[in-house]
mmCIF file of C-alpha atoms in Angstrom:
data_model
loop_
_atom_site.group_PDB
_atom_site.id
_atom_site.type_symbol
_atom_site.label_atom_id
_atom_site.label_comp_id
_atom_site.label_asym_id
_atom_site.label_seq_id
_atom_site.Cartn_x
_atom_site.Cartn_y
_atom_site.Cartn_z
ATOM 1 C CA UNK A 1 9.225 -73.623 -6.806
ATOM 2 C CA UNK A 2 8.475 -70.308 -8.732
ATOM 3 C CA UNK A 3 5.173 -71.876 -9.670
ATOM 4 C CA UNK A 4 4.621 -72.186 -5.895
ATOM 5 C CA UNK A 5 5.719 -68.913 -5.093
ATOM 6 C CA UNK A 6 3.002 -67.551 -7.491
ATOM 7 C CA UNK A 7 0.177 -69.767 -6.081
ATOM 8 C CA UNK A 8 1.154 -68.438 -2.218
ATOM 9 C CA UNK A 9 0.932 -64.909 -3.733
ATOM 10 C CA UNK A 10 -1.855 -65.227 -5.660
ATOM 11 C CA UNK A 11 -3.716 -66.166 -2.386
ATOM 12 C CA UNK A 12 -2.032 -63.895 -0.215
ATOM 13 C CA UNK A 13 -3.063 -60.736 -2.283
ATOM 14 C CA UNK A 14 -6.701 -61.498 -1.745
ATOM 15 C CA UNK A 15 -6.405 -59.850 1.362
ATOM 16 C CA UNK A 16 -6.126 -56.119 0.574
ATOM 17 C CA UNK A 17 -4.617 -55.151 4.165
ATOM 18 C CA UNK A 18 -1.733 -57.458 3.367
ATOM 19 C CA UNK A 19 1.090 -55.171 1.868
ATOM 20 C CA UNK A 20 4.212 -56.945 2.442
ATOM 21 C CA UNK A 21 5.047 -60.382 1.351
ATOM 22 C CA UNK A 22 7.831 -62.636 2.857
ATOM 23 C CA UNK A 23 9.640 -65.925 1.612
ATOM 24 C CA UNK A 24 11.169 -67.774 4.402
ATOM 25 C CA UNK A 25 11.806 -71.420 4.297
ATOM 26 C CA UNK A 26 11.012 -73.733 7.245
ATOM 27 C CA UNK A 27 14.824 -73.681 8.456
ATOM 28 C CA UNK A 28 14.627 -69.593 8.900
ATOM 29 C CA UNK A 29 14.986 -68.047 12.208
ATOM 30 C CA UNK A 30 14.112 -64.457 13.081
ATOM 31 C CA UNK A 31 17.041 -62.108 14.257
ATOM 32 C CA UNK A 32 14.764 -59.503 16.261
ATOM 33 C CA UNK A 33 11.607 -59.320 17.609
ATOM 34 C CA UNK A 34 8.300 -58.670 15.320
ATOM 35 C CA UNK A 35 8.276 -54.944 16.150
ATOM 36 C CA UNK A 36 11.576 -54.252 14.992
ATOM 37 C CA UNK A 37 11.374 -56.720 12.004
ATOM 38 C CA UNK A 38 7.717 -54.775 10.946
ATOM 39 C CA UNK A 39 9.195 -51.423 11.440
ATOM 40 C CA UNK A 40 12.520 -52.191 8.993
ATOM 41 C CA UNK A 41 10.252 -53.811 6.135
ATOM 42 C CA UNK A 42 7.646 -51.145 6.423
ATOM 43 C CA UNK A 43 10.019 -48.003 6.658
ATOM 44 C CA UNK A 44 10.681 -48.111 2.595
ATOM 45 C CA UNK A 45 8.686 -48.580 -0.190
ATOM 46 C CA UNK A 46 10.761 -50.743 -1.911
ATOM 47 C CA UNK A 47 11.014 -54.727 -1.875
ATOM 48 C CA UNK A 48 14.039 -56.273 -0.970
ATOM 49 C CA UNK A 49 14.919 -58.452 -3.557
ATOM 50 C CA UNK A 50 18.760 -59.815 -3.638
ATOM 51 C CA UNK A 51 19.431 -59.161 -7.526
ATOM 52 C CA UNK A 52 22.776 -58.709 -9.546
ATOM 53 C CA UNK A 53 23.982 -59.714 -13.064
ATOM 54 C CA UNK A 54 24.904 -63.273 -13.557
ATOM 55 C CA UNK A 55 27.921 -63.420 -15.563
ATOM 56 C CA UNK A 56 29.971 -66.368 -14.265
ATOM 57 C CA UNK A 57 27.596 -69.404 -13.965
ATOM 58 C CA UNK A 58 26.125 -69.559 -17.662
ATOM 59 C CA UNK A 59 22.705 -70.678 -16.401
ATOM 60 C CA UNK A 60 21.230 -67.887 -18.883
ATOM 61 C CA UNK A 61 19.551 -70.225 -21.904
ATOM 62 C CA UNK A 62 20.018 -68.296 -25.125
ATOM 63 C CA UNK A 63 16.998 -69.769 -26.148
ATOM 64 C CA UNK A 64 14.959 -67.325 -24.282
ATOM 65 C CA UNK A 65 16.082 -64.730 -26.392
ATOM 66 C CA UNK A 66 14.397 -62.307 -27.498
ATOM 67 C CA UNK A 67 11.590 -62.545 -24.744
ATOM 68 C CA UNK A 68 14.140 -62.368 -21.991
ATOM 69 C CA UNK A 69 17.551 -60.663 -23.349
ATOM 70 C CA UNK A 70 20.380 -61.537 -21.805
ATOM 71 C CA UNK A 71 20.766 -58.002 -20.627
ATOM 72 C CA UNK A 72 17.829 -58.492 -17.955
ATOM 73 C CA UNK A 73 18.621 -61.671 -16.880
ATOM 74 C CA UNK A 74 19.772 -61.435 -12.932
ATOM 75 C CA UNK A 75 20.639 -63.948 -10.040
ATOM 76 C CA UNK A 76 19.771 -63.948 -6.315
ATOM 77 C CA UNK A 77 18.278 -65.349 -3.093
ATOM 78 C CA UNK A 78 14.938 -66.458 -3.387
ATOM 79 C CA UNK A 79 14.214 -65.364 -0.004
ATOM 80 C CA UNK A 80 12.807 -61.860 -0.973
ATOM 81 C CA UNK A 81 10.131 -59.301 0.973
ATOM 82 C CA UNK A 82 8.052 -57.958 -2.068
ATOM 83 C CA UNK A 83 5.168 -55.079 -1.721
ATOM 84 C CA UNK A 84 2.016 -55.569 -3.230
ATOM 85 C CA UNK A 85 2.585 -53.780 -6.656
ATOM 86 C CA UNK A 86 5.373 -56.271 -7.291
ATOM 87 C CA UNK A 87 3.628 -59.030 -6.062
ATOM 88 C CA UNK A 88 0.776 -58.599 -8.499
ATOM 89 C CA UNK A 89 3.439 -58.405 -11.444
ATOM 90 C CA UNK A 90 5.006 -61.662 -10.317
ATOM 91 C CA UNK A 91 1.238 -63.493 -10.077
ATOM 92 C CA UNK A 92 0.205 -61.619 -13.277
ATOM 93 C CA UNK A 93 3.041 -62.518 -15.362
ATOM 94 C CA UNK A 94 2.116 -64.554 -18.791
ATOM 95 C CA UNK A 95 5.389 -63.779 -20.758
ATOM 96 C CA UNK A 96 8.767 -64.764 -18.586
ATOM 97 C CA UNK A 97 7.305 -67.519 -16.603
ATOM 98 C CA UNK A 98 6.606 -69.667 -19.607
ATOM 99 C CA UNK A 99 9.704 -69.290 -20.959
ATOM 100 C CA UNK A 100 11.302 -70.581 -17.369
ATOM 101 C CA UNK A 101 9.179 -73.452 -17.842
ATOM 102 C CA UNK A 102 10.649 -73.978 -20.782
ATOM 103 C CA UNK A 103 14.200 -73.078 -20.560
ATOM 104 C CA UNK A 104 15.433 -72.540 -16.964
ATOM 105 C CA UNK A 105 15.816 -76.106 -15.584
ATOM 106 C CA UNK A 106 18.089 -77.676 -12.815
ATOM 107 C CA UNK A 107 20.193 -80.442 -13.947
ATOM 108 C CA UNK A 108 19.787 -83.682 -12.378
ATOM 109 C CA UNK A 109 22.096 -85.354 -10.019
ATOM 110 C CA UNK A 110 23.892 -88.107 -11.715
ATOM 111 C CA UNK A 111 22.041 -90.908 -9.651
ATOM 112 C CA UNK A 112 18.749 -89.683 -11.570
ATOM 113 C CA UNK A 113 20.172 -90.684 -14.846
ATOM 114 C CA UNK A 114 19.978 -94.303 -14.677
ATOM 115 C CA UNK A 115 17.558 -94.569 -17.286
ATOM 116 C CA UNK A 116 19.095 -91.239 -19.701
ATOM 117 C CA UNK A 117 21.920 -90.859 -21.847
ATOM 118 C CA UNK A 118 24.696 -89.477 -19.802
ATOM 119 C CA UNK A 119 26.614 -87.303 -21.966
ATOM 120 C CA UNK A 120 30.984 -87.341 -21.933
ATOM 121 C CA UNK A 121 31.152 -83.919 -20.458
ATOM 122 C CA UNK A 122 28.510 -83.275 -18.082
ATOM 123 C CA UNK A 123 29.700 -79.816 -17.191
ATOM 124 C CA UNK A 124 28.088 -78.587 -20.842
ATOM 125 C CA UNK A 125 24.604 -79.791 -19.627
ATOM 126 C CA UNK A 126 22.718 -76.473 -19.085
ATOM 127 C CA UNK A 127 21.771 -75.832 -15.409
ATOM 128 C CA UNK A 128 19.401 -73.370 -14.004
ATOM 129 C CA UNK A 129 17.773 -72.888 -11.058
ATOM 130 C CA UNK A 130 14.217 -70.761 -11.452
ATOM 131 C CA UNK A 131 13.824 -69.491 -8.179
ATOM 132 C CA UNK A 132 17.117 -67.834 -8.051
ATOM 133 C CA UNK A 133 16.688 -65.907 -11.148
ATOM 134 C CA UNK A 134 12.930 -65.358 -11.828
ATOM 135 C CA UNK A 135 11.487 -62.327 -9.603
ATOM 136 C CA UNK A 136 14.708 -60.870 -10.054
ATOM 137 C CA UNK A 137 14.629 -61.090 -13.954
ATOM 138 C CA UNK A 138 10.918 -60.114 -14.090
ATOM 139 C CA UNK A 139 11.740 -57.326 -12.036
ATOM 140 C CA UNK A 140 14.629 -56.047 -14.017
ATOM 141 C CA UNK A 141 12.835 -56.793 -17.262
ATOM 142 C CA UNK A 142 9.864 -54.527 -16.185
ATOM 143 C CA UNK A 143 12.450 -51.872 -15.790
ATOM 144 C CA UNK A 144 11.638 -51.390 -12.076
ATOM 145 C CA UNK A 145 15.118 -52.147 -10.310
ATOM 146 C CA UNK A 146 14.631 -48.701 -9.136
ATOM 147 C CA UNK A 147 12.135 -49.643 -6.858
ATOM 148 C CA UNK A 148 13.734 -52.498 -5.212
ATOM 149 C CA UNK A 149 16.389 -52.808 -2.391
ATOM 150 C CA UNK A 150 18.811 -54.909 -4.140
ATOM 151 C CA UNK A 151 19.773 -57.315 -1.353
ATOM 152 C CA UNK A 152 17.814 -60.058 0.759
ATOM 153 C CA UNK A 153 17.262 -59.944 4.331
ATOM 154 C CA UNK A 154 17.590 -63.428 5.182
ATOM 155 C CA UNK A 155 21.250 -64.527 5.575
ATOM 156 C CA UNK A 156 22.811 -67.759 4.209
ATOM 157 C CA UNK A 157 26.168 -68.967 4.697
ATOM 158 C CA UNK A 158 27.411 -71.372 1.995
ATOM 159 C CA UNK A 159 29.616 -74.343 2.139
ATOM 160 C CA UNK A 160 33.110 -74.094 0.645
ATOM 161 C CA UNK A 161 33.455 -77.441 -1.922
ATOM 162 C CA UNK A 162 35.955 -78.365 -4.468
ATOM 163 C CA UNK A 163 34.956 -77.596 -8.070
ATOM 164 C CA UNK A 164 34.230 -81.230 -8.722
ATOM 165 C CA UNK A 165 31.725 -81.541 -5.867
ATOM 166 C CA UNK A 166 30.286 -78.056 -6.720
ATOM 167 C CA UNK A 167 29.871 -79.722 -10.077
ATOM 168 C CA UNK A 168 27.862 -82.565 -8.938
ATOM 169 C CA UNK A 169 26.333 -81.024 -6.041
ATOM 170 C CA UNK A 170 25.860 -77.132 -6.745
ATOM 171 C CA UNK A 171 26.242 -74.756 -4.308
ATOM 172 C CA UNK A 172 24.423 -75.842 -0.827
ATOM 173 C CA UNK A 173 23.842 -73.721 2.261
ATOM 174 C CA UNK A 174 25.544 -74.442 5.599
ATOM 175 C CA UNK A 175 23.239 -76.315 8.039
ATOM 176 C CA UNK A 176 23.428 -74.943 11.756
ATOM 177 C CA UNK A 177 23.126 -77.833 14.196
ATOM 178 C CA UNK A 178 22.731 -78.135 17.869
ATOM 179 C CA UNK A 179 26.595 -77.478 18.662
ATOM 180 C CA UNK A 180 26.517 -74.492 16.436
ATOM 181 C CA UNK A 181 23.787 -72.609 17.942
ATOM 182 C CA UNK A 182 25.298 -69.916 20.257
ATOM 183 C CA UNK A 183 24.608 -66.356 20.891
ATOM 184 C CA UNK A 184 27.922 -65.567 19.066
ATOM 185 C CA UNK A 185 26.880 -67.018 15.963
ATOM 186 C CA UNK A 186 23.825 -64.968 15.961
ATOM 187 C CA UNK A 187 25.762 -61.706 16.933
ATOM 188 C CA UNK A 188 28.175 -62.253 14.251
ATOM 189 C CA UNK A 189 25.435 -62.372 11.594
ATOM 190 C CA UNK A 190 23.434 -59.191 13.289
ATOM 191 C CA UNK A 191 26.760 -57.361 13.131
ATOM 192 C CA UNK A 192 27.011 -57.691 9.113
ATOM 193 C CA UNK A 193 26.474 -54.095 7.688
ATOM 194 C CA UNK A 194 27.545 -54.917 3.685
ATOM 195 C CA UNK A 195 27.314 -57.123 1.233
ATOM 196 C CA UNK A 196 29.812 -57.424 -1.611
ATOM 197 C CA UNK A 197 28.700 -58.533 -5.214
ATOM 198 C CA UNK A 198 31.608 -59.533 -7.248
ATOM 199 C CA UNK A 199 30.145 -59.586 -10.434
ATOM 200 C CA UNK A 200 28.907 -56.014 -10.205
ATOM 201 C CA UNK A 201 31.827 -54.676 -8.636
ATOM 202 C CA UNK A 202 29.275 -53.122 -6.056
ATOM 203 C CA UNK A 203 29.423 -53.266 -2.295
ATOM 204 C CA UNK A 204 25.646 -52.628 -0.644
ATOM 205 C CA UNK A 205 26.179 -50.825 2.950
ATOM 206 C CA UNK A 206 23.007 -51.768 4.340
ATOM 207 C CA UNK A 207 20.913 -48.912 5.767
ATOM 208 C CA UNK A 208 17.383 -48.520 6.973
ATOM 209 C CA UNK A 209 15.658 -44.808 7.441
ATOM 210 C CA UNK A 210 18.721 -43.440 5.589
ATOM 211 C CA UNK A 211 20.585 -44.759 8.805
ATOM 212 C CA UNK A 212 23.412 -47.774 8.708
ATOM 213 C CA UNK A 213 21.603 -50.973 10.089
ATOM 214 C CA UNK A 214 22.066 -54.417 10.318
ATOM 215 C CA UNK A 215 21.749 -56.015 6.786
ATOM 216 C CA UNK A 216 19.870 -59.100 8.106
ATOM 217 C CA UNK A 217 16.547 -59.667 10.171
ATOM 218 C CA UNK A 218 16.161 -63.488 9.562
ATOM 219 C CA UNK A 219 18.972 -66.387 9.034
ATOM 220 C CA UNK A 220 19.017 -69.977 7.808
ATOM 221 C CA UNK A 221 19.543 -72.855 7.832
ATOM 222 C CA UNK A 222 18.903 -74.229 11.218
ATOM 223 C CA UNK A 223 17.834 -77.576 12.345
ATOM 224 C CA UNK A 224 14.831 -77.586 14.672
ATOM 225 C CA UNK A 225 17.243 -78.462 17.701
ATOM 226 C CA UNK A 226 19.358 -75.542 16.984
ATOM 227 C CA UNK A 227 16.097 -73.411 16.820
ATOM 228 C CA UNK A 228 14.846 -74.522 19.976
ATOM 229 C CA UNK A 229 18.393 -73.978 21.392
ATOM 230 C CA UNK A 230 18.492 -70.374 20.587
ATOM 231 C CA UNK A 231 14.752 -69.803 21.564
ATOM 232 C CA UNK A 232 15.428 -71.662 25.050
ATOM 233 C CA UNK A 233 18.638 -69.636 25.751
ATOM 234 C CA UNK A 234 17.302 -66.171 24.665
ATOM 235 C CA UNK A 235 19.960 -65.898 22.434
ATOM 236 C CA UNK A 236 17.728 -64.144 19.938
ATOM 237 C CA UNK A 237 16.545 -61.508 22.195
ATOM 238 C CA UNK A 238 12.833 -62.104 20.627
ATOM 239 C CA UNK A 239 11.199 -61.145 23.955
ATOM 240 C CA UNK A 240 13.190 -57.776 24.810
ATOM 241 C CA UNK A 241 13.097 -54.748 23.315
ATOM 242 C CA UNK A 242 15.485 -54.269 20.765
ATOM 243 C CA UNK A 243 18.591 -50.998 20.717
ATOM 244 C CA UNK A 244 17.230 -49.995 17.169
ATOM 245 C CA UNK A 245 19.435 -47.670 14.967
ATOM 246 C CA UNK A 246 16.890 -47.996 12.168
#
């Protein structure tokens, strides 16, 4: 995944007019029209990168030290918005990226262990999801956290799983289906104005142009029928002037 991101950025950087680089998935929908979204992103020189100290899940591999010390280890959403400087740093990185290739790998699900040795305690198998750590850790390691707004602008809701299910599957985002796609859902996401980061005891109050603002410009995961329903019912308001407080 992070190799794909680097390739995308490399090609996007070839156009000198590209100033921001937004990572979105095919299940994302916009919450606002283009002019509102553009103004929100361009109103700050910062990148938007969800980034926080990862102290709970044990994804850091001690074999990364000293190239990547644990003090630089960060976690966050892969759905980031990078400015040109930070995109260039990601593309040109030849130090942290090889370490991630060697020591940050996602644990395979049990059904793919048929031809492999299965340890008695699978909870001790190291599990690391590179795209949730790489950009965050790279920028922290470079001392650039002062140049980022440490939150994502893409909303994701997470399934509540039992500890056994979570051990097997990991955390999984909620997928919104046709019946879920209502104006009330969209408004509830637009109304979010702060994000709580438990590991850092930090609450991020969302602002834009130094004024309170909605936290999110995009949302996921929506099935195709759900996204089309929202577009057809004008629930997203994409073709109307937004009442902007940013």
